[in-house]
């Protein structure tokens, strides 16, 4: 008998047939401020059998059974390390009571949740977790955590759109090193740096490099050579003249970006710590050419007047030393001829010069070019060396002792310290003849010999006696 707007009546009953009660249950998902219950009066009768007429309306009642609903949109759907993005939650009506605890966030966290329009639109910041590679991720909202103005809660859950995360930076898993051996000037030493994923190298701002420490030459660099877009990057060090390392080169523990950018496909910057570096104890460098350190003439007198000797010492063991590599350098009328070459040890040789004659200087020279002299790994002698050696006098006359170097220098004859005393004129009449002449006032004897006074008296002040 009742017409119920946006609802149903149940449990209709009476205890006195005058007053009746029933339960009104509004319909779900309804928002309506004007609602009536209408009774068809023809449906009932009194005790005499009289039926009612027309209809009777209830007072007005408002219904809000519409539950709030939400939609969630993640702005950036491809996130990498260090990035964040905005999440927007839009409701069907204004809500309150929502917190970040109402969200389930895959591989990330939400922060800064708030609304600026009274609760209809909410925003938050999504920050992905680190070291994650996952292409399927959702944010899920528990709708029971908020209510609308009428107190209706949401029901069920709401999911966001999908977002992908790659926040895992590329890392080095191993470093390949050159083969054991001794490397010379011009040789290339290649190092392979292996990553756990493909790395792109952008050399716009600089060239990445590996720092290599040598015993001689300090820190040098193996520069990036190739491999961009793959998991293996190649770095090359070219050995320069003069560099040496006799106990194995050392690779620094960090790859130097040096202004370049090394990133994976998601844009994550590669970590530059080097791990799994192969042993370089057997990777030796010898790019220092041998040198003549000294050419020393014999310090003892030669056994004959016409034979001299030189000892030639190199900076390291060498081979290919021949007598033809040497020549004599002379001045004046000095001359001689190369007689023999004897190897004393790996780096020491003795050269004998015969037929020595004349006056002047006689030295030994070694020309590097074309000599064929090399060290154990093949580095060639590069620098010439020459020494004056001996100063020769008249080698064919006199005691052989005085034919050795240096020729004794004989000083000029010395002027006698005391010249004969010439009687002087008698003293003036005012001077007593009994007084001796001043001892230290003798005139200079010549040849640079000072007066006796300046020899024996302090600061050149004369005194009457010694």
C-alpha positions as a Markdown table, in Angstrom:
| # | Residue | x | y | z |
|---|---|---|---|---|
| 1 | Unk | 0.0 | 0.0 | 0.0 |
| 2 | Unk | 3.0 | 2.3 | 0.3 |
| 3 | Unk | 5.1 | 4.0 | -2.4 |
| 4 | Unk | 8.6 | 4.6 | -1.0 |
| 5 | Unk | 10.9 | 7.0 | -2.8 |
| 6 | Unk | 14.5 | 5.6 | -3.0 |
| 7 | Unk | 13.9 | 3.1 | -0.4 |
| 8 | Unk | 11.9 | 0.2 | 1.0 |
| 9 | Unk | 9.6 | -0.4 | 4.0 |
| 10 | Unk | 9.8 | -3.5 | 6.1 |
| 11 | Unk | 8.5 | -4.9 | 9.4 |
| 12 | Unk | 5.1 | -3.2 | 9.1 |
| 13 | Unk | 3.2 | -3.9 | 12.3 |
| 14 | Unk | 0.7 | -2.6 | 14.9 |
| 15 | Unk | -0.3 | -3.4 | 18.5 |
| 16 | Unk | -3.6 | -1.5 | 18.5 |
| 17 | Unk | -4.6 | -1.3 | 14.9 |
| 18 | Unk | -4.4 | 2.5 | 15.3 |
| 19 | Unk | -0.7 | 3.1 | 15.2 |
| 20 | Unk | 1.4 | 1.2 | 12.8 |
| 21 | Unk | 5.2 | 1.2 | 12.5 |
| 22 | Unk | 7.6 | 0.1 | 9.8 |
| 23 | Unk | 11.4 | 0.3 | 9.0 |
| 24 | Unk | 12.5 | 2.5 | 6.1 |
| 25 | Unk | 15.7 | 1.4 | 4.4 |
| 26 | Unk | 17.1 | 3.8 | 1.7 |
| 27 | Unk | 18.3 | 2.4 | -1.5 |
| 28 | Unk | 22.1 | 2.2 | -2.1 |
| 29 | Unk | 24.1 | 4.7 | -4.1 |
| 30 | Unk | 21.5 | 7.4 | -3.9 |
| 31 | Unk | 21.9 | 11.1 | -3.3 |
| 32 | Unk | 18.5 | 12.8 | -3.2 |
| 33 | Unk | 17.3 | 15.6 | -0.9 |
| 34 | Unk | 13.5 | 15.3 | -1.7 |
| 35 | Unk | 11.9 | 12.0 | -0.9 |
| 36 | Unk | 8.4 | 11.0 | 0.3 |
| 37 | Unk | 6.5 | 7.9 | 1.4 |
| 38 | Unk | 3.0 | 7.8 | -0.1 |
| 39 | Unk | 0.2 | 5.6 | 1.3 |
| 40 | Unk | -2.7 | 4.5 | -0.9 |
| 41 | Unk | -5.6 | 4.9 | 1.5 |
| 42 | Unk | -7.9 | 2.6 | -0.4 |
| 43 | Unk | -5.8 | -0.3 | 0.8 |
| 44 | Unk | -7.2 | -0.4 | 4.4 |
| 45 | Unk | -10.7 | -0.2 | 6.1 |
| 46 | Unk | -12.0 | 0.5 | 9.5 |
| 47 | Unk | -14.1 | -1.8 | 11.7 |
| 48 | Unk | -17.3 | -0.9 | 9.9 |
| 49 | Unk | -15.7 | -1.7 | 6.5 |
| 50 | Unk | -15.1 | 1.8 | 5.4 |
| 51 | Unk | -12.0 | 2.2 | 3.1 |
| 52 | Unk | -9.9 | 5.3 | 3.1 |
| 53 | Unk | -9.8 | 7.5 | 0.1 |
| 54 | Unk | -7.0 | 9.2 | -1.8 |
| 55 | Unk | -3.3 | 9.1 | -0.7 |
| 56 | Unk | -1.3 | 10.3 | 2.2 |
| 57 | Unk | 2.4 | 11.6 | 2.0 |
| 58 | Unk | 5.0 | 11.4 | 4.7 |
| 59 | Unk | 7.2 | 14.3 | 5.6 |
| 60 | Unk | 10.2 | 14.8 | 3.3 |
| 61 | Unk | 13.4 | 12.9 | 3.9 |
| 62 | Unk | 16.9 | 13.3 | 2.3 |
| 63 | Unk | 18.9 | 10.3 | 1.2 |
| 64 | Unk | 22.8 | 10.2 | 0.7 |
| 65 | Unk | 23.8 | 6.6 | 0.3 |
| 66 | Unk | 26.2 | 7.3 | -2.5 |
| 67 | Unk | 29.7 | 6.0 | -1.4 |
| 68 | Unk | 32.7 | 8.1 | -2.5 |
| 69 | Unk | 34.9 | 6.6 | -5.2 |
| 70 | Unk | 38.4 | 7.5 | -6.3 |
| 71 | Unk | 40.7 | 7.3 | -9.3 |
| 72 | Unk | 44.5 | 7.3 | -9.0 |
| 73 | Unk | 46.9 | 8.6 | -11.7 |
| 74 | Unk | 50.7 | 8.3 | -11.6 |
| 75 | Unk | 52.2 | 11.1 | -13.7 |
| 76 | Unk | 55.5 | 9.5 | -14.7 |
| 77 | Unk | 55.2 | 5.9 | -15.5 |
| 78 | Unk | 58.9 | 5.1 | -16.0 |
| 79 | Unk | 61.1 | 5.9 | -13.0 |
| 80 | Unk | 64.8 | 5.5 | -12.3 |
| 81 | Unk | 67.1 | 6.1 | -9.5 |
| 82 | Unk | 66.8 | 9.6 | -7.9 |
| 83 | Unk | 63.5 | 10.4 | -9.7 |
| 84 | Unk | 60.1 | 11.0 | -8.1 |
| 85 | Unk | 56.7 | 11.8 | -9.6 |
| 86 | Unk | 53.3 | 13.2 | -8.6 |
| 87 | Unk | 50.3 | 11.0 | -7.8 |
| 88 | Unk | 46.9 | 12.5 | -8.1 |
| 89 | Unk | 43.8 | 11.0 | -6.4 |
| 90 | Unk | 40.5 | 12.3 | -7.6 |
| 91 | Unk | 37.3 | 11.5 | -5.7 |
| 92 | Unk | 33.7 | 11.5 | -6.7 |
| 93 | Unk | 33.0 | 13.9 | -3.8 |
| 94 | Unk | 34.9 | 15.5 | -1.1 |
| 95 | Unk | 36.3 | 13.1 | 1.5 |
| 96 | Unk | 38.2 | 13.4 | 4.7 |
| 97 | Unk | 40.3 | 11.1 | 7.0 |
| 98 | Unk | 42.6 | 9.7 | 4.3 |
| 99 | Unk | 46.3 | 9.1 | 5.2 |
| 100 | Unk | 49.3 | 7.5 | 3.4 |
| 101 | Unk | 48.6 | 4.5 | 5.5 |
| 102 | Unk | 45.5 | 3.8 | 3.4 |
| 103 | Unk | 47.8 | 3.2 | 0.3 |
| 104 | Unk | 49.8 | 0.1 | -0.7 |
| 105 | Unk | 52.7 | 1.3 | -2.9 |
| 106 | Unk | 54.7 | -1.3 | -4.9 |
| 107 | Unk | 58.4 | -0.6 | -4.8 |
| 108 | Unk | 58.1 | 2.9 | -3.5 |
| 109 | Unk | 56.8 | 5.3 | -0.9 |
| 110 | Unk | 54.2 | 8.1 | -0.9 |
| 111 | Unk | 54.8 | 11.4 | 0.9 |
| 112 | Unk | 53.3 | 14.9 | 1.1 |
| 113 | Unk | 49.7 | 13.7 | 0.9 |
| 114 | Unk | 47.2 | 16.6 | 0.9 |
| 115 | Unk | 44.3 | 18.4 | -0.7 |
| 116 | Unk | 43.9 | 22.1 | -1.7 |
| 117 | Unk | 40.2 | 22.0 | -2.7 |
| 118 | Unk | 38.5 | 20.7 | 0.3 |
| 119 | Unk | 39.1 | 17.0 | -0.2 |
| 120 | Unk | 37.9 | 16.5 | -3.7 |
| 121 | Unk | 41.4 | 16.2 | -5.2 |
| 122 | Unk | 44.5 | 14.9 | -3.4 |
| 123 | Unk | 48.1 | 14.8 | -4.4 |
| 124 | Unk | 51.2 | 13.0 | -3.1 |
| 125 | Unk | 54.8 | 12.3 | -4.2 |
| 126 | Unk | 55.9 | 8.8 | -5.3 |
| 127 | Unk | 59.5 | 8.0 | -4.7 |
| 128 | Unk | 60.7 | 4.6 | -6.0 |
| 129 | Unk | 62.8 | 2.3 | -4.0 |
| 130 | Unk | 66.5 | 1.8 | -4.8 |
| 131 | Unk | 68.0 | -1.1 | -6.6 |
| 132 | Unk | 64.7 | -2.2 | -8.2 |
| 133 | Unk | 64.0 | -3.3 | -11.7 |
| 134 | Unk | 60.3 | -4.0 | -12.1 |
| 135 | Unk | 58.0 | -3.2 | -15.0 |
| 136 | Unk | 54.7 | -3.8 | -13.3 |
| 137 | Unk | 53.8 | -1.7 | -10.3 |
| 138 | Unk | 50.6 | -0.3 | -8.8 |
| 139 | Unk | 49.4 | 1.9 | -6.0 |
| 140 | Unk | 46.4 | 0.5 | -4.3 |
| 141 | Unk | 44.0 | 2.6 | -2.1 |
| 142 | Unk | 41.9 | 1.0 | 0.6 |
| 143 | Unk | 38.6 | 2.9 | 0.2 |
| 144 | Unk | 37.4 | 2.2 | 3.7 |
| 145 | Unk | 39.9 | 4.6 | 5.0 |
| 146 | Unk | 38.0 | 7.8 | 4.2 |
| 147 | Unk | 34.4 | 9.1 | 4.4 |
| 148 | Unk | 32.3 | 11.7 | 2.6 |
| 149 | Unk | 30.4 | 14.5 | 4.3 |
| 150 | Unk | 27.4 | 12.2 | 5.0 |
| 151 | Unk | 29.8 | 9.7 | 6.7 |
| 152 | Unk | 29.7 | 7.2 | 3.9 |
| 153 | Unk | 32.9 | 5.2 | 3.5 |
| 154 | Unk | 34.2 | 3.9 | 0.3 |
| 155 | Unk | 34.1 | 0.2 | -0.5 |
| 156 | Unk | 36.7 | -2.1 | -1.8 |
| 157 | Unk | 40.0 | -0.9 | -3.3 |
| 158 | Unk | 41.1 | 1.3 | -6.1 |
| 159 | Unk | 44.3 | 0.8 | -8.2 |
| 160 | Unk | 46.4 | 3.3 | -10.0 |
| 161 | Unk | 47.7 | 3.0 | -13.6 |
| 162 | Unk | 50.8 | 0.9 | -14.0 |
| 163 | Unk | 54.3 | 2.3 | -13.6 |
| 164 | Unk | 57.7 | 0.8 | -14.3 |
| 165 | Unk | 60.8 | 1.2 | -12.1 |
| 166 | Unk | 64.4 | 0.8 | -12.9 |
| 167 | Unk | 66.3 | 2.3 | -10.0 |
| 168 | Unk | 69.3 | -0.1 | -10.2 |
| 169 | Unk | 72.5 | 1.6 | -11.2 |
| 170 | Unk | 74.9 | -0.4 | -13.4 |
| 171 | Unk | 77.8 | -1.8 | -11.4 |
| 172 | Unk | 81.2 | -3.2 | -12.4 |
| 173 | Unk | 81.3 | -6.9 | -11.9 |
| 174 | Unk | 84.9 | -7.5 | -13.1 |
| 175 | Unk | 87.9 | -5.9 | -14.8 |
| 176 | Unk | 90.0 | -7.7 | -17.3 |
| 177 | Unk | 93.7 | -6.8 | -17.4 |
| 178 | Unk | 96.5 | -7.2 | -20.0 |
| 179 | Unk | 98.4 | -10.4 | -20.3 |
| 180 | Unk | 101.5 | -10.9 | -18.2 |
| 181 | Unk | 104.6 | -9.7 | -19.9 |
| 182 | Unk | 107.0 | -6.7 | -20.2 |
| 183 | Unk | 105.7 | -3.9 | -22.3 |
| 184 | Unk | 107.8 | -1.3 | -24.1 |
| 185 | Unk | 107.3 | 2.2 | -25.5 |
| 186 | Unk | 104.4 | 2.2 | -28.0 |
| 187 | Unk | 102.8 | -1.0 | -26.7 |
| 188 | Unk | 99.1 | -0.9 | -25.9 |
| 189 | Unk | 97.7 | -2.2 | -22.6 |
| 190 | Unk | 94.0 | -2.9 | -22.9 |
| 191 | Unk | 91.6 | -3.2 | -19.9 |
| 192 | Unk | 88.0 | -4.4 | -20.1 |
| 193 | Unk | 85.5 | -3.2 | -17.6 |
| 194 | Unk | 82.5 | -5.5 | -17.4 |
| 195 | Unk | 79.1 | -4.2 | -16.1 |
| 196 | Unk | 76.0 | -6.1 | -15.0 |
| 197 | Unk | 74.0 | -4.4 | -17.8 |
| 198 | Unk | 74.6 | -2.4 | -20.9 |
| 199 | Unk | 76.1 | 1.0 | -20.4 |
| 200 | Unk | 76.0 | 4.0 | -22.8 |
| 201 | Unk | 79.0 | 6.3 | -22.8 |
| 202 | Unk | 78.5 | 10.0 | -23.6 |
| 203 | Unk | 81.9 | 11.6 | -24.2 |
| 204 | Unk | 80.6 | 15.1 | -24.8 |
| 205 | Unk | 82.0 | 16.5 | -21.6 |
| 206 | Unk | 85.2 | 14.3 | -21.4 |
| 207 | Unk | 86.7 | 10.9 | -21.8 |
| 208 | Unk | 86.3 | 8.3 | -19.0 |
| 209 | Unk | 89.5 | 6.7 | -17.9 |
| 210 | Unk | 91.3 | 4.3 | -15.6 |
| 211 | Unk | 94.2 | 5.5 | -13.4 |
| 212 | Unk | 97.2 | 3.3 | -13.6 |
| 213 | Unk | 100.2 | 3.7 | -11.2 |
| 214 | Unk | 103.7 | 2.9 | -12.4 |
| 215 | Unk | 107.0 | 2.8 | -10.4 |
| 216 | Unk | 108.5 | 5.3 | -12.7 |
| 217 | Unk | 106.2 | 7.8 | -14.4 |
| 218 | Unk | 103.7 | 8.2 | -11.6 |
| 219 | Unk | 100.0 | 8.0 | -12.5 |
| 220 | Unk | 99.1 | 7.5 | -16.1 |
| 221 | Unk | 95.7 | 6.9 | -17.7 |
| 222 | Unk | 94.0 | 4.2 | -19.8 |
| 223 | Unk | 91.4 | 6.1 | -21.8 |
| 224 | Unk | 88.1 | 4.8 | -23.0 |
| 225 | Unk | 88.4 | 3.2 | -26.4 |
| 226 | Unk | 85.1 | 1.4 | -27.3 |
| 227 | Unk | 82.1 | -0.6 | -26.1 |
| 228 | Unk | 79.3 | 2.0 | -25.6 |
| 229 | Unk | 75.9 | 0.3 | -25.6 |
| 230 | Unk | 77.2 | -3.0 | -24.4 |
| 231 | Unk | 78.2 | -4.5 | -21.0 |
| 232 | Unk | 81.9 | -4.3 | -21.8 |
| 233 | Unk | 83.9 | -1.1 | -22.0 |
| 234 | Unk | 87.5 | -1.1 | -23.3 |
| 235 | Unk | 90.2 | 1.2 | -22.0 |
| 236 | Unk | 93.7 | 1.5 | -23.5 |
| 237 | Unk | 97.0 | 2.7 | -22.1 |
| 238 | Unk | 99.8 | 3.3 | -24.6 |
| 239 | Unk | 103.2 | 3.0 | -23.0 |
| 240 | Unk | 105.4 | 6.1 | -23.4 |
| 241 | Unk | 109.2 | 6.4 | -23.5 |
| 242 | Unk | 110.8 | 6.4 | -20.1 |
| 243 | Unk | 108.0 | 4.7 | -18.2 |
| 244 | Unk | 108.9 | 1.7 | -16.0 |
| 245 | Unk | 107.4 | -0.7 | -13.5 |
| 246 | Unk | 109.4 | -3.8 | -12.5 |
| 247 | Unk | 107.0 | -5.3 | -9.9 |
| 248 | Unk | 103.6 | -5.0 | -11.7 |
| 249 | Unk | 101.4 | -2.0 | -12.5 |
| 250 | Unk | 98.6 | -1.0 | -10.1 |
| 251 | Unk | 95.0 | -0.2 | -11.2 |
| 252 | Unk | 93.1 | 2.4 | -9.2 |
| 253 | Unk | 89.9 | 1.3 | -7.4 |
| 254 | Unk | 87.7 | 3.8 | -9.2 |
| 255 | Unk | 86.8 | 4.4 | -12.8 |
| 256 | Unk | 87.1 | 8.2 | -13.5 |
| 257 | Unk | 84.1 | 9.6 | -15.4 |
| 258 | Unk | 86.3 | 12.7 | -16.2 |
| 259 | Unk | 83.3 | 14.7 | -17.4 |
| 260 | Unk | 81.7 | 12.0 | -19.3 |
| 261 | Unk | 78.4 | 10.3 | -18.5 |
| 262 | Unk | 77.9 | 6.5 | -18.2 |
| 263 | Unk | 74.3 | 5.5 | -18.0 |
| 264 | Unk | 72.0 | 2.5 | -18.5 |
| 265 | Unk | 68.9 | 2.5 | -20.7 |
| 266 | Unk | 66.8 | 4.0 | -17.9 |
| 267 | Unk | 69.2 | 6.8 | -17.4 |
| 268 | Unk | 70.8 | 5.6 | -14.2 |
| 269 | Unk | 74.4 | 6.7 | -13.7 |
| 270 | Unk | 76.8 | 3.8 | -13.5 |
| 271 | Unk | 78.6 | 3.2 | -10.2 |
| 272 | Unk | 82.3 | 3.6 | -10.7 |
| 273 | Unk | 83.8 | 1.4 | -8.1 |
| 274 | Unk | 86.0 | -1.3 | -9.7 |
| 275 | Unk | 85.7 | -4.8 | -8.3 |
| 276 | Unk | 87.1 | -8.1 | -9.5 |
| 277 | Unk | 90.2 | -6.5 | -10.9 |
| 278 | Unk | 92.5 | -9.2 | -12.3 |
| 279 | Unk | 96.1 | -9.5 | -11.0 |
| 280 | Unk | 98.6 | -7.2 | -12.6 |
| 281 | Unk | 101.6 | -8.5 | -10.7 |
| 282 | Unk | 103.0 | -9.9 | -13.9 |
| 283 | Unk | 102.2 | -6.8 | -16.1 |
| 284 | Unk | 105.6 | -5.1 | -16.3 |
| 285 | Unk | 106.7 | -2.0 | -18.1 |
| 286 | Unk | 110.2 | -1.2 | -19.3 |
| 287 | Unk | 110.2 | 1.7 | -21.7 |
| 288 | Unk | 113.3 | 3.3 | -20.3 |
| 289 | Unk | 116.2 | 3.0 | -22.8 |
| 290 | Unk | 119.6 | 2.1 | -21.4 |
| 291 | Unk | 122.1 | 4.9 | -20.9 |
| 292 | Unk | 125.8 | 5.2 | -20.4 |
| 293 | Unk | 126.3 | 6.3 | -16.8 |
| 294 | Unk | 130.1 | 6.8 | -16.9 |
| 295 | Unk | 133.2 | 6.4 | -19.1 |
| 296 | Unk | 136.0 | 6.4 | -16.6 |
| 297 | Unk | 139.7 | 6.4 | -17.6 |
| 298 | Unk | 142.0 | 4.1 | -15.6 |
| 299 | Unk | 143.2 | 5.7 | -12.4 |
| 300 | Unk | 146.5 | 3.7 | -12.4 |
| 301 | Unk | 149.4 | 4.5 | -14.7 |
| 302 | Unk | 149.4 | 2.5 | -17.9 |
| 303 | Unk | 151.9 | -0.3 | -18.2 |
| 304 | Unk | 153.4 | 1.1 | -21.3 |
| 305 | Unk | 153.7 | 4.6 | -22.5 |
| 306 | Unk | 151.4 | 4.0 | -25.5 |
| 307 | Unk | 148.4 | 2.1 | -24.0 |
| 308 | Unk | 145.5 | 3.6 | -22.1 |
| 309 | Unk | 142.2 | 2.1 | -20.7 |
| 310 | Unk | 138.6 | 3.2 | -20.2 |
| 311 | Unk | 135.8 | 1.6 | -18.2 |
| 312 | Unk | 132.3 | 2.0 | -19.7 |
| 313 | Unk | 129.3 | 1.5 | -17.4 |
| 314 | Unk | 125.7 | 1.3 | -18.6 |
| 315 | Unk | 122.6 | 1.9 | -16.5 |
| 316 | Unk | 121.5 | -1.7 | -17.0 |
| 317 | Unk | 122.6 | -4.9 | -18.6 |
| 318 | Unk | 122.9 | -4.4 | -22.4 |
| 319 | Unk | 123.9 | -6.4 | -25.4 |
| 320 | Unk | 125.2 | -5.5 | -28.9 |
| 321 | Unk | 128.2 | -3.5 | -27.6 |
| 322 | Unk | 131.0 | -3.6 | -30.2 |
| 323 | Unk | 134.4 | -1.9 | -30.4 |
| 324 | Unk | 133.1 | -0.2 | -33.6 |
| 325 | Unk | 130.5 | 1.6 | -31.5 |
| 326 | Unk | 133.3 | 3.7 | -29.9 |
| 327 | Unk | 135.5 | 6.5 | -31.3 |
| 328 | Unk | 138.3 | 8.7 | -29.9 |
| 329 | Unk | 137.9 | 12.4 | -29.3 |
| 330 | Unk | 141.2 | 14.2 | -29.3 |
| 331 | Unk | 142.7 | 17.7 | -29.1 |
| 332 | Unk | 146.1 | 18.9 | -30.1 |
| 333 | Unk | 148.4 | 16.3 | -31.5 |
| 334 | Unk | 147.0 | 13.6 | -29.3 |
| 335 | Unk | 146.1 | 10.4 | -31.1 |
| 336 | Unk | 145.6 | 6.7 | -30.6 |
| 337 | Unk | 143.7 | 3.7 | -31.9 |
| 338 | Unk | 141.0 | 1.4 | -30.5 |
| 339 | Unk | 142.6 | -1.9 | -29.6 |
| 340 | Unk | 140.1 | -4.1 | -27.8 |
| 341 | Unk | 136.7 | -4.4 | -26.0 |
| 342 | Unk | 136.3 | -6.7 | -23.0 |
| 343 | Unk | 133.0 | -7.3 | -21.3 |
| 344 | Unk | 133.4 | -7.2 | -17.5 |
| 345 | Unk | 129.7 | -8.0 | -16.6 |
| 346 | Unk | 126.3 | -7.3 | -18.0 |
| 347 | Unk | 126.6 | -3.6 | -17.8 |
| 348 | Unk | 130.4 | -3.0 | -17.6 |
| 349 | Unk | 132.9 | -3.0 | -20.5 |
| 350 | Unk | 136.6 | -2.1 | -20.8 |
| 351 | Unk | 138.0 | -0.4 | -23.9 |
| 352 | Unk | 141.7 | -0.4 | -24.5 |
| 353 | Unk | 143.4 | 2.3 | -26.6 |
| 354 | Unk | 146.8 | 1.8 | -28.1 |
| 355 | Unk | 149.4 | 3.7 | -30.1 |
| 356 | Unk | 148.9 | 6.7 | -27.9 |
| 357 | Unk | 151.1 | 9.6 | -28.8 |
| 358 | Unk | 151.2 | 13.4 | -29.0 |
| 359 | Unk | 150.1 | 16.1 | -26.7 |
| 360 | Unk | 146.6 | 17.3 | -25.8 |
| 361 | Unk | 143.5 | 15.4 | -24.6 |
| 362 | Unk | 142.3 | 11.9 | -25.5 |
| 363 | Unk | 138.8 | 10.8 | -24.7 |
| 364 | Unk | 136.4 | 8.1 | -25.6 |
| 365 | Unk | 133.0 | 8.7 | -27.2 |
| 366 | Unk | 130.0 | 6.4 | -27.8 |
| 367 | Unk | 127.4 | 7.2 | -30.5 |
| 368 | Unk | 124.0 | 5.7 | -29.9 |
| 369 | Unk | 122.6 | 5.9 | -33.4 |
| 370 | Unk | 123.3 | 2.7 | -35.3 |
| 371 | Unk | 125.1 | 1.1 | -32.4 |
| 372 | Unk | 122.6 | -1.8 | -32.0 |
| 373 | Unk | 123.0 | -1.6 | -28.2 |
| 374 | Unk | 119.8 | -2.7 | -26.4 |
| 375 | Unk | 118.7 | -3.8 | -23.0 |
| 376 | Unk | 117.1 | -7.1 | -22.2 |
| 377 | Unk | 113.7 | -6.2 | -23.6 |
| 378 | Unk | 114.9 | -4.5 | -26.7 |
| 379 | Unk | 115.0 | -0.8 | -25.7 |
| 380 | Unk | 117.7 | 0.8 | -27.8 |
| 381 | Unk | 120.4 | 3.2 | -26.5 |
| 382 | Unk | 119.3 | 6.7 | -27.4 |
| 383 | Unk | 121.8 | 9.2 | -26.0 |
| 384 | Unk | 125.4 | 9.7 | -27.0 |
| 385 | Unk | 128.2 | 9.9 | -24.4 |
| 386 | Unk | 131.7 | 11.3 | -24.4 |
| 387 | Unk | 134.4 | 12.0 | -21.9 |
| 388 | Unk | 137.7 | 14.0 | -22.2 |
| 389 | Unk | 139.6 | 11.3 | -20.4 |
| 390 | Unk | 143.4 | 11.8 | -20.5 |
| 391 | Unk | 145.6 | 14.9 | -20.8 |
| 392 | Unk | 148.7 | 13.9 | -22.6 |
| 393 | Unk | 152.2 | 15.4 | -22.3 |
| 394 | Unk | 155.3 | 14.3 | -24.1 |
| 395 | Unk | 154.7 | 10.6 | -23.9 |
| 396 | Unk | 158.0 | 9.5 | -25.5 |
| 397 | Unk | 160.3 | 11.2 | -23.1 |
| 398 | Unk | 161.0 | 11.0 | -19.4 |
| 399 | Unk | 159.8 | 8.6 | -16.7 |
| 400 | Unk | 156.6 | 6.7 | -17.6 |
| 401 | Unk | 155.1 | 7.9 | -14.3 |
| 402 | Unk | 154.7 | 11.3 | -15.8 |
| 403 | Unk | 152.9 | 10.1 | -19.0 |
| 404 | Unk | 149.7 | 9.2 | -17.1 |
| 405 | Unk | 146.8 | 11.6 | -16.7 |
| 406 | Unk | 147.1 | 14.3 | -15.5 |
| 407 | Unk | 150.5 | 15.4 | -16.6 |
| 408 | Unk | 152.2 | 16.9 | -13.5 |
| 409 | Unk | 152.1 | 20.7 | -13.5 |
| 410 | Unk | 155.5 | 22.1 | -12.5 |
| 411 | Unk | 155.1 | 25.5 | -10.6 |
| 412 | Unk | 157.4 | 28.4 | -11.6 |
| 413 | Unk | 160.6 | 28.8 | -9.6 |
| 414 | Unk | 159.9 | 30.5 | -6.3 |
| 415 | Unk | 161.4 | 33.8 | -5.5 |
| 416 | Unk | 163.8 | 33.6 | -2.6 |
| 417 | Unk | 162.1 | 34.7 | 0.6 |
| 418 | Unk | 165.0 | 36.8 | 1.7 |
| 419 | Unk | 167.0 | 38.9 | -0.7 |
| 420 | Unk | 170.5 | 40.0 | 0.2 |
| 421 | Unk | 170.5 | 42.9 | 2.6 |
| 422 | Unk | 171.9 | 46.0 | 1.0 |
| 423 | Unk | 173.5 | 48.4 | 3.5 |
| 424 | Unk | 171.3 | 51.4 | 4.0 |
| 425 | Unk | 172.2 | 55.0 | 4.5 |
| 426 | Unk | 173.2 | 56.0 | 8.0 |
| 427 | Unk | 170.3 | 57.0 | 10.2 |
| 428 | Unk | 169.6 | 60.6 | 10.7 |
| 429 | Unk | 171.4 | 62.3 | 13.6 |
| 430 | Unk | 168.3 | 62.3 | 15.7 |
| 431 | Unk | 168.1 | 58.4 | 15.6 |
| 432 | Unk | 170.2 | 56.4 | 17.9 |
| 433 | Unk | 172.4 | 54.0 | 16.0 |
| 434 | Unk | 172.0 | 51.5 | 18.8 |
| 435 | Unk | 168.3 | 50.8 | 18.1 |
| 436 | Unk | 167.7 | 47.8 | 15.8 |
| 437 | Unk | 165.8 | 48.3 | 12.6 |
| 438 | Unk | 162.1 | 47.4 | 12.9 |
| 439 | Unk | 161.8 | 43.7 | 12.4 |
| 440 | Unk | 158.6 | 43.6 | 10.3 |
| 441 | Unk | 159.0 | 46.7 | 8.3 |
| 442 | Unk | 161.0 | 45.1 | 5.5 |
| 443 | Unk | 159.9 | 46.0 | 2.0 |
| 444 | Unk | 157.9 | 43.6 | -0.2 |
| 445 | Unk | 160.3 | 41.1 | -1.7 |
| 446 | Unk | 158.3 | 40.8 | -4.9 |
| 447 | Unk | 156.6 | 37.9 | -6.8 |
| 448 | Unk | 153.5 | 38.5 | -4.6 |
| 449 | Unk | 155.3 | 37.7 | -1.3 |
| 450 | Unk | 153.9 | 40.1 | 1.4 |
| 451 | Unk | 155.9 | 41.8 | 4.1 |
| 452 | Unk | 156.8 | 39.8 | 7.1 |
| 453 | Unk | 154.5 | 42.1 | 9.1 |
| 454 | Unk | 151.4 | 41.1 | 7.3 |
| 455 | Unk | 152.3 | 37.4 | 7.5 |
| 456 | Unk | 152.8 | 37.2 | 11.3 |
| 457 | Unk | 150.8 | 40.1 | 12.7 |
| 458 | Unk | 147.0 | 40.1 | 13.2 |
| 459 | Unk | 145.0 | 42.2 | 10.8 |
| 460 | Unk | 148.2 | 43.6 | 9.1 |
| 461 | Unk | 149.1 | 45.8 | 12.0 |
| 462 | Unk | 152.9 | 46.1 | 12.3 |
| 463 | Unk | 154.6 | 45.4 | 15.6 |
| 464 | Unk | 158.2 | 46.1 | 16.8 |
| 465 | Unk | 158.9 | 42.5 | 17.5 |
| 466 | Unk | 157.6 | 39.0 | 16.9 |
